[in-house]
Amino acid sequence: MPTALITGITGQDGSYLAELLLEKGYNVIGMVRRTSTVNFHRIAHIQNKITLVPGDLLDQMSLAQILEEHKPEEVYNLAAQSFVQTSWNQPVFTGEATALGVTRLLDAVRMVNRKIRFYQASSSEMFGKVMEVPQKETTPFYPRSPYGVAKVYGHWITINYRESFDIHATSGILFNHESPRRGMEFVTRKITYHAAMIKLGMANELRLGNLDARRDWGFAGDYVEAMWLMLQQDKPDDFVISTGETYSVEDFLDAAFGQIDLDWRDYVVQDPRFMRPAEVDLLVGDPGKAKRDLGWEPKVSFQELVKMMVDSDIDLLQSGKTPM
């Protein structure tokens, strides 16, 4: 039974990846950071099947101890300060966790066992002010937020450790990926949750920022399969994971409110508070390399994804449960 360590296991991607690895017969170790409010909602249904251990990307000793004790063959680094808007308010913390945290974990791998296969969660936000359309593995980076800058650092330090210490270290450059487990602070989940509230008569307004921004949106459950596939390759490499299709925030609103037979224009208010200081207008990836080398393709369409999220949020509100 192989052992895998997942940092950020309580997040959207971590929960889907843990499910996938359990299905494949892995012993799953999940690193959790000690905070005043620990949210296990996303993994509650599998919590008795995984081992949770305390650790922190800001504390290298804790990372080395986890590797020494649990001896994972694979490490998936999904933990980060991952919300772009927050990175403007907490740029130093974002750098510590999302950039230097990668270095601490890689260095722990270097010191404890260089045979460990390492996955780094890179991001399409690294492309920022895009240099070419669509974006692929060779597209130059031009990040437009502290989060994007931190992810570029994490991406390049992964490549440096791969080339300098012969570590099987791979980066997945994932474009936007959503699900019913998406955090409430992200625009997609904000839209579907408020659409559900409006449908049920629990709200009459939704405040958003830029409606023209275009993104390449896929399903998180599809994307974690690509992460696993990357670490099964003989040689480490970097891969863009995306659908190759782009939609605007307006398109997302059309799809979400279309599910409840309402016109979003009657409810949405643009609010300057939600505008980014530097906007990323167009992200669309070229997943050709992943399709060719990994045999990976997204299964869930944009319309299916939005429907899944709206239906889930209606069920959630009707059940009276706390949102993830």
XYZ file of C-alpha atoms in Angstrom:
324
model
C 0.000 0.000 0.000
C 1.697 3.238 -1.128
C 1.602 6.239 1.208
C 0.865 9.785 0.055
C 1.078 13.035 2.012
C -1.342 15.818 1.085
C -0.807 19.320 2.416
C -3.997 21.378 2.254
C -6.135 18.245 2.590
C -9.064 20.190 4.095
C -9.372 22.338 0.956
C -11.345 21.688 -2.204
C -8.545 19.958 -4.120
C -7.203 18.131 -1.082
C -10.556 16.507 -0.362
C -11.055 15.309 -3.952
C -7.455 14.073 -4.176
C -7.796 12.176 -0.883
C -10.920 10.436 -2.228
C -9.097 9.483 -5.443
C -6.039 8.102 -3.638
C -8.175 6.083 -1.220
C -9.962 4.536 -4.207
C -6.549 3.578 -5.595
C -5.532 1.865 -2.361
C -3.242 4.512 -0.884
C -2.552 5.142 2.765
C -3.409 8.875 2.900
C -1.718 11.255 5.342
C -3.201 14.743 5.530
C -1.288 17.670 6.983
C -3.431 20.202 8.838
C -2.371 23.525 10.282
C -3.379 24.212 13.865
C -5.744 27.184 13.818
C -8.458 28.539 16.085
C -11.086 27.367 13.574
C -10.351 24.064 11.861
C -12.796 23.162 9.093
C -13.054 19.440 8.343
C -16.370 19.668 6.454
C -14.912 18.678 3.089
C -13.276 15.506 4.436
C -15.783 14.535 7.159
C -17.062 11.607 5.070
C -13.564 10.085 4.759
C -11.977 11.273 8.003
C -11.943 7.781 9.516
C -10.033 6.476 6.471
C -7.154 8.977 6.528
C -4.498 10.000 9.036
C -4.373 13.688 9.956
C -1.098 15.087 11.256
C -0.222 18.595 12.486
C 2.221 20.593 10.409
C 2.776 24.005 8.870
C 4.470 25.257 5.715
C 5.930 28.035 7.855
C 7.705 25.480 10.100
C 10.258 23.337 8.275
C 10.948 21.114 11.295
C 7.340 19.947 11.368
C 7.543 19.062 7.665
C 10.710 17.010 8.094
C 9.227 15.184 11.092
C 6.138 14.187 9.081
C 8.304 12.831 6.253
C 10.526 10.925 8.707
C 7.608 9.390 10.599
C 5.182 8.515 7.809
C 7.615 7.845 4.943
C 5.386 8.832 2.007
C 6.343 7.834 -1.526
C 4.377 10.797 -2.904
C 3.866 14.343 -1.589
C 1.170 16.634 -2.988
C 1.694 20.249 -1.941
C -1.748 21.850 -2.213
C -1.530 24.103 0.846
C -1.293 27.845 0.235
C -2.881 31.190 0.907
C -4.904 30.671 -2.239
C -7.295 33.613 -2.540
C -6.071 36.330 -4.920
C -8.002 39.183 -3.271
C -6.606 38.283 0.174
C -3.077 38.322 -1.215
C -3.367 42.077 -1.698
C -4.272 42.516 1.980
C -1.742 39.948 3.238
C 1.110 40.018 0.716
C 3.869 39.035 3.161
C 1.966 36.085 4.606
C 1.060 34.996 1.073
C 4.755 35.013 0.193
C 5.678 33.058 3.330
C 3.090 30.317 2.767
C 2.633 30.175 -0.998
C 6.255 30.805 -2.033
C 8.693 30.023 0.787
C 6.457 27.222 2.055
C 7.248 25.301 -1.138
C 10.975 25.727 -0.493
C 10.655 24.460 3.083
C 8.795 21.348 1.950
C 11.165 20.658 -0.946
C 14.146 21.089 1.339
C 12.605 18.659 3.804
C 12.283 16.164 0.937
C 15.905 16.809 -0.015
C 17.097 16.130 3.531
C 14.848 13.169 4.407
C 14.402 11.186 1.164
C 15.124 12.375 -2.367
C 13.237 9.394 -3.791
C 9.916 10.991 -2.781
C 7.841 12.126 -5.760
C 6.707 15.722 -5.283
C 3.760 17.570 -6.809
C 3.551 21.370 -6.669
C 0.223 23.119 -7.244
C 1.121 25.877 -9.677
C -1.538 28.244 -10.997
C -2.773 29.938 -14.155
C -2.541 33.197 -12.175
C 1.184 33.031 -12.916
C 0.379 34.046 -16.504
C -1.482 37.156 -15.320
C -1.150 39.743 -18.081
C -0.978 37.053 -20.715
C 1.806 37.025 -23.273
C 0.040 34.612 -25.649
C -3.341 32.933 -26.105
C -3.860 30.141 -25.232
C -1.319 29.736 -22.462
C 0.898 26.663 -22.440
C 3.890 25.363 -20.502
C 6.314 27.622 -22.405
C 4.276 30.851 -22.119
C 6.195 33.555 -20.179
C 4.809 34.459 -16.761
C 3.536 37.968 -15.953
C 1.764 37.689 -12.573
C -0.620 40.478 -11.555
C -1.068 39.844 -7.827
C 1.037 38.892 -4.789
C -0.566 35.440 -5.064
C 0.525 35.091 -8.695
C 4.054 36.262 -7.849
C 4.275 33.768 -4.971
C 3.110 30.950 -7.240
C 5.804 31.833 -9.796
C 8.422 31.517 -7.049
C 6.994 28.156 -5.977
C 6.977 26.963 -9.571
C 10.591 27.921 -10.253
C 11.957 26.634 -6.939
C 10.339 23.282 -7.793
C 12.162 23.238 -11.129
C 15.409 24.236 -9.385
C 15.197 21.407 -6.846
C 14.323 18.962 -9.630
C 17.366 19.930 -11.666
C 19.781 20.465 -8.767
C 18.991 17.466 -6.566
C 17.490 14.952 -9.034
C 14.125 14.978 -7.257
C 11.013 13.763 -9.121
C 9.363 17.170 -8.708
C 6.504 18.196 -10.987
C 4.318 21.293 -11.240
C 0.743 21.200 -12.422
C -0.221 24.590 -13.836
C -3.915 24.300 -13.069
C -6.397 26.721 -14.524
C -9.505 27.643 -12.536
C -11.241 24.552 -11.229
C -14.460 24.630 -9.255
C -16.903 22.337 -7.454
C -19.605 22.369 -4.791
C -16.689 22.333 -2.305
C -15.253 25.639 -3.552
C -14.708 28.229 -0.830
C -17.377 30.902 -0.408
C -14.831 33.657 -1.098
C -14.375 32.590 -4.749
C -16.560 34.282 -7.362
C -17.957 31.050 -8.804
C -19.218 29.761 -5.466
C -20.386 33.241 -4.488
C -22.524 33.266 -7.638
C -24.029 29.789 -7.234
C -24.696 30.212 -3.506
C -26.386 33.583 -3.959
C -28.371 32.303 -6.943
C -29.647 29.507 -4.706
C -30.474 32.009 -1.944
C -32.354 34.220 -4.408
C -34.237 31.201 -5.770
C -35.328 30.275 -2.244
C -36.318 33.845 -1.328
C -33.436 34.235 1.139
C -31.679 37.109 -0.719
C -32.450 39.658 -3.423
C -29.005 40.985 -4.379
C -25.554 39.793 -5.429
C -22.583 42.189 -5.389
C -19.672 41.428 -7.711
C -16.617 43.115 -9.222
C -15.419 42.727 -12.823
C -17.969 40.847 -14.935
C -15.848 40.865 -18.106
C -12.937 38.770 -16.797
C -12.647 35.494 -18.726
C -11.475 32.209 -17.243
C -10.927 28.602 -18.228
C -13.172 26.796 -15.702
C -13.067 23.037 -15.081
C -14.176 20.564 -12.404
C -11.809 20.014 -9.475
C -12.624 16.295 -9.387
C -11.219 15.956 -12.917
C -8.128 17.998 -12.163
C -6.910 15.972 -9.158
C -6.692 12.929 -11.442
C -4.147 14.876 -13.511
C -2.098 15.512 -10.351
C -1.893 11.781 -9.663
C -1.062 10.963 -13.271
C 1.873 13.398 -13.192
C 3.540 11.523 -10.344
C 3.140 8.180 -12.154
C 5.367 9.318 -15.042
C 8.932 8.036 -15.376
C 10.292 11.576 -15.651
C 9.072 14.716 -13.868
C 7.772 17.559 -16.000
C 5.355 20.501 -15.889
C 1.839 20.392 -17.309
C -0.936 22.873 -18.052
C -4.256 21.412 -16.861
C -7.274 23.157 -18.374
C -10.319 22.682 -20.593
C -9.091 24.890 -23.445
C -12.368 26.855 -23.320
C -12.925 30.312 -21.865
C -16.016 31.936 -20.365
C -16.645 35.338 -18.786
C -18.091 35.990 -15.333
C -21.219 37.103 -17.238
C -21.331 33.696 -18.908
C -21.124 32.057 -15.482
C -23.990 34.262 -14.284
C -26.042 33.332 -17.363
C -25.519 29.633 -16.694
C -26.139 29.816 -12.940
C -29.270 31.970 -13.042
C -30.463 30.043 -16.094
C -30.619 26.985 -13.848
C -33.202 28.738 -11.667
C -35.061 30.461 -14.532
C -34.128 34.002 -13.476
C -32.304 36.906 -15.163
C -29.152 37.760 -13.228
C -29.375 41.396 -14.385
C -32.302 41.871 -12.008
C -30.134 40.963 -9.005
C -26.444 41.684 -9.666
C -24.832 44.955 -8.560
C -21.264 45.819 -9.544
C -19.322 46.936 -6.481
C -15.901 48.692 -6.752
C -14.839 47.007 -3.500
C -14.531 43.713 -5.368
C -12.341 45.031 -8.190
C -8.702 43.879 -8.136
C -5.956 46.549 -8.092
C -4.518 44.823 -11.205
C -6.970 42.681 -13.135
C -6.274 39.495 -15.059
C -8.635 39.711 -18.026
C -8.198 36.518 -20.035
C -6.951 33.075 -19.039
C -7.371 30.051 -21.295
C -5.037 27.083 -21.273
C -3.759 24.656 -23.884
C -4.025 21.157 -22.321
C -2.483 19.463 -25.367
C 0.633 18.233 -23.567
C -1.379 16.712 -20.704
C -3.693 14.981 -23.174
C -0.746 13.624 -25.159
C 1.659 12.624 -22.362
C -0.713 11.826 -19.479
C -3.749 10.610 -21.398
C -5.798 13.092 -19.365
C -8.949 14.884 -20.511
C -11.596 16.824 -18.572
C -14.892 14.957 -18.276
C -17.277 17.582 -16.830
C -18.403 20.403 -19.145
C -18.826 24.053 -18.139
C -22.636 23.792 -18.143
C -22.542 20.541 -16.141
C -20.204 22.142 -13.612
C -22.408 25.189 -13.040
C -25.522 23.016 -12.747
C -23.749 20.763 -10.232
C -22.806 23.761 -8.075
C -26.226 25.457 -8.192
C -28.076 22.221 -7.416
C -25.696 21.491 -4.541
C -26.152 24.950 -3.031
C -29.958 24.707 -3.257
C -29.774 21.331 -1.452
C -27.371 22.790 1.113
C -29.616 25.749 1.923
C -32.731 23.601 2.099
C -30.991 21.214 4.509
C -29.901 24.055 6.785
C -26.274 22.811 6.825
C -23.312 25.151 7.160
C -21.633 25.933 3.816
C -18.057 24.737 3.255
